[in-house]
Amino acid sequence: MRLKITHETSYFYDPPAQGLVQSLRLTPSVYEGQRVADWTISVSGGQRGAAFRDGAGDWIEGWTVRGPVQEVVVSILGQVETRDTAGVLRGHRESVHPLVYLRPTPATGLDTALRDLAHSAQGEDGLDLAHRLAAAVAQAVAYSPGVTDARTTAAEALALGQGVCQDHAHVLIACARERGLPARYVSGYLHSSRDGQPHDAAHAWAEIHVGPLGWVGFDAANACCPDDRYVRLGSGLDADDAAPVRGTTFGTGDESLDVRVQVEEMEQ
């Protein structure tokens, strides 16, 4: 598929901020499943700083905006060619050892219910176990927008039995790590319909490391492995660690934001 992505995040400051520094993980990953045909990132009033590829293989850009500033808009426009690799992250260059992703975080911390869910699945090997864990999470947590928020933990989402893609990813990551499988959070985009219309489509899923096969993606929210409808941006131990935009604002006022994302299939 050839996917066109339009992503705009507007930040509003009251009173105006004295300035801000941002670290952007907003460039699609480089691997066999996708190729960037065109990609532009801009920050209104911003100055681009250093850029580098980190140990996880993600491209990071630094941006600085001098104040006073009342509104900052981070804009992305690009096209990515994708193909279905059955969720396997083949050809992705990274130097971080997979065992690093066994480390728990506050968002993926275990409780009794998560441990019970993790041990409810049995598999013939690591890949089979990962599939069964993803299916168990999909059954245990119903997709329900507005019930959770960005601070909801895996344990809280499982107790509610409801959540969104972030919650499904966190629950699956926690369960996989409990079973000794390295797991990480992935941020990206999803073309959620084939009707040719653009849709709101910021998305997240989990990747689980299964021996010689390496990293394999699992989207428990949609009960599937990522295919050519997905665009991968970057990864981390949890949603906060994999956030596409991180930064520091100088000032004492309030910050609010508005996000608009569209993913549209293009003719090839």
Short mmCIF file of C-alpha atoms in Angstrom, two decimals:
data_model
loop_
_atom_site.label_atom_id
_atom_site.label_comp_id
_atom_site.label_asym_id
_atom_site.label_seq_id
_atom_site.Cartn_x
_atom_site.Cartn_y
_atom_site.Cartn_z
CA MET A 1 0.00 0.00 0.00
CA ARG A 2 0.99 3.62 -0.41
CA LEU A 3 -0.28 5.64 2.54
CA LYS A 4 -0.49 9.41 2.80
CA ILE A 5 -0.21 10.71 6.37
CA THR A 6 -1.21 14.14 7.61
CA HIS A 7 -0.50 14.73 11.30
CA GLU A 8 -0.83 18.07 13.04
CA THR A 9 -0.48 18.75 16.76
CA SER A 10 -1.22 22.25 18.05
CA TYR A 11 0.02 23.31 21.50
CA PHE A 12 -1.58 26.32 23.21
CA TYR A 13 -0.01 28.22 26.13
CA ASP A 14 -1.78 30.61 28.51
CA PRO A 15 0.02 32.83 29.29
CA PRO A 16 2.54 32.55 26.41
CA ALA A 17 5.47 30.23 27.06
CA GLN A 18 8.96 31.64 27.34
CA GLY A 19 10.20 28.92 25.02
CA LEU A 20 10.30 25.16 24.56
CA VAL A 21 12.55 22.30 23.51
CA GLN A 22 11.10 19.22 21.83
CA SER A 23 12.42 15.77 20.96
CA LEU A 24 10.45 14.30 18.06
CA ARG A 25 10.20 10.58 17.25
CA LEU A 26 8.02 11.18 14.21
CA THR A 27 9.96 9.65 11.32
CA PRO A 28 8.84 6.18 10.08
CA SER A 29 11.09 3.24 10.88
CA VAL A 30 13.43 1.74 8.31
CA TYR A 31 12.80 -1.97 7.73
CA GLU A 32 11.58 -4.37 5.04
CA GLY A 33 7.91 -3.67 5.75
CA GLN A 34 7.94 0.01 4.85
CA ARG A 35 9.76 2.60 2.77
CA VAL A 36 9.45 6.36 3.11
CA ALA A 37 8.60 7.94 -0.23
CA ASP A 38 8.31 11.48 1.09
CA TRP A 39 8.33 12.91 4.62
CA THR A 40 8.38 16.46 5.98
CA ILE A 41 8.36 17.60 9.60
CA SER A 42 7.94 21.26 10.52
CA VAL A 43 7.52 23.15 13.79
CA SER A 44 6.04 26.65 13.61
CA GLY A 45 8.61 29.21 14.72
CA GLY A 46 11.03 26.39 15.46
CA GLN A 47 14.70 25.81 14.76
CA ARG A 48 15.82 22.28 13.94
CA GLY A 49 18.68 21.01 16.09
CA ALA A 50 20.60 17.75 16.29
CA ALA A 51 19.17 14.55 14.82
CA PHE A 52 20.32 10.97 15.34
CA ARG A 53 19.25 7.33 15.26
CA ASP A 54 19.10 5.88 18.76
CA GLY A 55 19.94 2.38 19.94
CA ALA A 56 16.40 1.16 19.30
CA GLY A 57 16.69 2.21 15.65
CA ASP A 58 14.38 5.22 15.95
CA TRP A 59 15.15 8.57 14.29
CA ILE A 60 15.10 11.45 16.80
CA GLU A 61 15.01 15.17 15.92
CA GLY A 62 15.53 18.05 18.32
CA TRP A 63 13.62 21.33 17.87
CA THR A 64 13.77 24.62 19.77
CA VAL A 65 11.16 27.40 19.82
CA ARG A 66 11.99 30.77 21.33
CA GLY A 67 9.24 32.68 23.14
CA PRO A 68 7.15 34.32 24.03
CA VAL A 69 4.88 32.01 22.06
CA GLN A 70 1.17 31.30 22.48
CA GLU A 71 0.76 28.51 19.91
CA VAL A 72 3.16 25.96 18.42
CA VAL A 73 2.12 23.64 15.61
CA VAL A 74 4.02 20.42 14.83
CA SER A 75 3.10 19.34 11.30
CA ILE A 76 3.85 16.17 9.36
CA LEU A 77 3.06 15.43 5.74
CA GLY A 78 4.37 12.36 4.01
CA GLN A 79 3.86 9.16 2.08
CA VAL A 80 5.00 5.68 3.04
CA GLU A 81 5.00 2.50 0.97
CA THR A 82 4.14 -0.54 3.09
CA ARG A 83 3.90 -4.28 2.64
CA ASP A 84 2.65 -7.12 4.81
CA THR A 85 5.42 -8.98 6.66
CA ALA A 86 2.99 -10.83 8.99
CA GLY A 87 4.07 -8.55 11.82
CA VAL A 88 7.76 -9.53 11.65
CA LEU A 89 10.16 -6.58 12.03
CA ARG A 90 12.65 -7.83 9.48
CA GLY A 91 15.67 -5.72 8.47
CA HIS A 92 15.34 -3.18 11.31
CA ARG A 93 18.79 -2.12 12.55
CA GLU A 94 19.11 -1.62 16.31
CA SER A 95 21.73 -2.21 18.96
CA VAL A 96 19.70 -2.49 22.19
CA HIS A 97 19.65 -6.09 23.46
CA PRO A 98 16.13 -7.60 23.56
CA LEU A 99 16.51 -8.55 27.24
CA VAL A 100 16.39 -4.83 28.10
CA TYR A 101 12.68 -5.03 27.31
CA LEU A 102 12.00 -7.38 30.21
CA ARG A 103 12.32 -4.39 32.53
CA PRO A 104 8.99 -3.36 34.12
CA THR A 105 7.75 0.23 34.26
CA PRO A 106 5.05 1.88 36.37
CA ALA A 107 2.62 1.63 33.43
CA THR A 108 3.27 -2.10 32.96
CA GLY A 109 3.67 -3.16 36.59
CA LEU A 110 2.18 -6.51 37.55
CA ASP A 111 -0.58 -7.34 40.00
CA THR A 112 -2.31 -10.65 40.76
CA ALA A 113 -4.87 -10.29 37.96
CA LEU A 114 -2.18 -9.57 35.34
CA ARG A 115 -0.13 -12.55 36.52
CA ASP A 116 -3.19 -14.79 36.33
CA LEU A 117 -3.94 -13.57 32.80
CA ALA A 118 -0.32 -14.10 31.75
CA HIS A 119 -0.34 -17.71 32.98
CA SER A 120 -3.76 -18.50 31.54
CA ALA A 121 -2.21 -18.91 28.07
CA GLN A 122 -0.09 -21.87 27.05
CA GLY A 123 1.87 -22.20 23.82
CA GLU A 124 3.99 -24.78 22.05
CA ASP A 125 6.80 -22.23 21.55
CA GLY A 126 7.48 -18.52 22.00
CA LEU A 127 5.58 -17.45 18.89
CA ASP A 128 2.54 -19.56 19.72
CA LEU A 129 2.57 -18.27 23.29
CA ALA A 130 2.76 -14.66 22.07
CA HIS A 131 -0.27 -15.21 19.81
CA ARG A 132 -2.22 -16.80 22.65
CA LEU A 133 -1.34 -13.97 25.04
CA ALA A 134 -2.51 -11.40 22.49
CA ALA A 135 -5.79 -13.29 22.09
CA ALA A 136 -6.25 -13.46 25.87
CA VAL A 137 -5.71 -9.70 26.19
CA ALA A 138 -8.17 -9.00 23.37
CA GLN A 139 -10.78 -11.05 25.20
CA ALA A 140 -10.06 -9.56 28.62
CA VAL A 141 -10.02 -5.86 27.60
CA ALA A 142 -12.84 -4.55 25.40
CA TYR A 143 -12.14 -1.60 23.13
CA SER A 144 -13.94 1.38 24.68
CA PRO A 145 -12.75 4.97 24.04
CA GLY A 146 -13.04 7.52 26.83
CA VAL A 147 -12.90 5.08 29.75
CA THR A 148 -9.14 5.39 30.35
CA ASP A 149 -6.58 8.15 29.88
CA ALA A 150 -2.87 8.51 29.21
CA ARG A 151 -2.01 7.77 32.86
CA THR A 152 -4.00 4.52 33.12
CA THR A 153 -1.80 1.53 33.96
CA ALA A 154 -2.05 -2.00 32.61
CA ALA A 155 -3.39 -3.24 35.94
CA GLU A 156 -6.08 -0.54 36.01
CA ALA A 157 -7.17 -1.22 32.43
CA LEU A 158 -7.45 -4.95 33.08
CA ALA A 159 -9.48 -4.28 36.25
CA LEU A 160 -11.84 -2.09 34.20
CA GLY A 161 -11.98 -4.65 31.41
CA GLN A 162 -12.01 -1.76 28.95
CA GLY A 163 -9.57 0.57 27.24
CA VAL A 164 -8.00 1.74 24.00
CA CYS A 165 -4.98 0.64 21.98
CA GLN A 166 -2.54 2.05 24.56
CA ASP A 167 -4.14 -0.08 27.27
CA HIS A 168 -4.18 -3.24 25.14
CA ALA A 169 -0.48 -2.74 24.41
CA HIS A 170 0.41 -2.17 28.06
CA VAL A 171 -1.53 -5.23 29.25
CA LEU A 172 0.05 -7.44 26.58
CA ILE A 173 3.54 -6.13 27.36
CA ALA A 174 3.08 -6.83 31.07
CA CYS A 175 1.84 -10.38 30.39
CA ALA A 176 4.60 -11.18 27.91
CA ARG A 177 7.31 -9.99 30.28
CA GLU A 178 5.81 -12.10 33.07
CA ARG A 179 6.24 -15.13 30.79
CA GLY A 180 9.86 -14.25 30.04
CA LEU A 181 9.26 -12.75 26.59
CA PRO A 182 10.82 -9.31 25.96
CA ALA A 183 8.08 -6.89 24.92
CA ARG A 184 7.87 -3.22 23.96
CA TYR A 185 5.39 -0.50 23.05
CA VAL A 186 5.17 0.75 19.45
CA SER A 187 3.67 4.03 18.26
CA GLY A 188 2.53 4.64 14.71
CA TYR A 189 -0.42 5.01 12.39
CA LEU A 190 -3.18 2.74 11.11
CA HIS A 191 -5.26 3.01 7.96
CA SER A 192 -8.39 1.64 9.59
CA SER A 193 -10.62 1.40 6.52
CA ARG A 194 -10.28 0.45 2.87
CA ASP A 195 -13.11 2.74 1.69
CA GLY A 196 -10.63 5.29 0.32
CA GLN A 197 -11.51 7.96 2.88
CA PRO A 198 -9.05 9.49 5.38
CA HIS A 199 -9.55 8.54 9.03
CA ASP A 200 -8.25 9.56 12.45
CA ALA A 201 -5.55 6.98 12.86
CA ALA A 202 -2.84 7.52 15.46
CA HIS A 203 -2.30 4.03 16.83
CA ALA A 204 -0.20 1.85 19.12
CA TRP A 205 0.55 -1.84 19.50
CA ALA A 206 3.10 -4.18 21.10
CA GLU A 207 6.11 -6.07 19.78
CA ILE A 208 7.24 -9.32 21.38
CA HIS A 209 10.66 -10.89 20.83
CA VAL A 210 10.29 -14.57 19.98
CA GLY A 211 13.72 -16.15 19.64
CA PRO A 212 15.30 -16.52 16.17
CA LEU A 213 12.34 -14.83 14.49
CA GLY A 214 13.05 -11.64 16.43
CA TRP A 215 10.51 -8.89 17.02
CA VAL A 216 6.91 -9.57 15.98
CA GLY A 217 4.09 -7.05 16.27
CA PHE A 218 0.76 -7.84 17.95
CA ASP A 219 -2.21 -5.48 17.90
CA ALA A 220 -4.51 -6.87 20.59
CA ALA A 221 -6.93 -3.97 20.08
CA ASN A 222 -7.69 -5.27 16.58
CA ALA A 223 -6.86 -8.95 17.22
CA CYS A 224 -4.23 -9.12 14.47
CA CYS A 225 -0.57 -8.68 13.64
CA PRO A 226 0.40 -5.40 11.93
CA ASP A 227 0.14 -5.62 8.14
CA ASP A 228 0.39 -3.16 5.25
CA ARG A 229 -2.23 -0.88 6.84
CA TYR A 230 0.23 0.01 9.62
CA VAL A 231 3.05 2.57 9.67
CA ARG A 232 5.63 2.11 12.43
CA LEU A 233 7.25 5.19 14.01
CA GLY A 234 9.16 4.10 17.09
CA SER A 235 9.24 2.02 20.25
CA GLY A 236 9.94 2.11 23.97
CA LEU A 237 9.38 0.33 27.24
CA ASP A 238 5.86 1.83 27.47
CA ALA A 239 3.76 4.63 26.00
CA ASP A 240 5.68 7.37 27.78
CA ASP A 241 9.04 5.99 26.68
CA ALA A 242 7.85 5.67 23.06
CA ALA A 243 6.05 9.02 22.90
CA PRO A 244 6.31 10.60 19.43
CA VAL A 245 6.70 14.06 21.01
CA ARG A 246 8.55 14.77 24.24
CA GLY A 247 9.74 18.10 25.50
CA THR A 248 10.20 20.81 28.07
CA THR A 249 8.30 24.08 28.19
CA PHE A 250 9.70 27.14 29.94
CA GLY A 251 7.01 29.09 31.76
CA THR A 252 4.36 28.73 34.44
CA GLY A 253 1.15 28.79 32.39
CA ASP A 254 -1.28 26.10 31.30
CA GLU A 255 -0.74 23.93 28.22
CA SER A 256 -3.48 22.41 26.08
CA LEU A 257 -3.28 20.62 22.76
CA ASP A 258 -5.29 19.56 19.75
CA VAL A 259 -4.30 16.59 17.57
CA ARG A 260 -5.47 15.79 14.06
CA VAL A 261 -4.27 12.68 12.20
CA GLN A 262 -5.40 11.33 8.85
CA VAL A 263 -4.16 8.28 6.97
CA GLU A 264 -5.30 7.88 3.38
CA GLU A 265 -4.57 5.17 0.82
CA MET A 266 -3.10 6.50 -2.40
CA GLU A 267 -3.26 5.02 -5.88
CA GLN A 268 0.02 3.43 -6.98
#
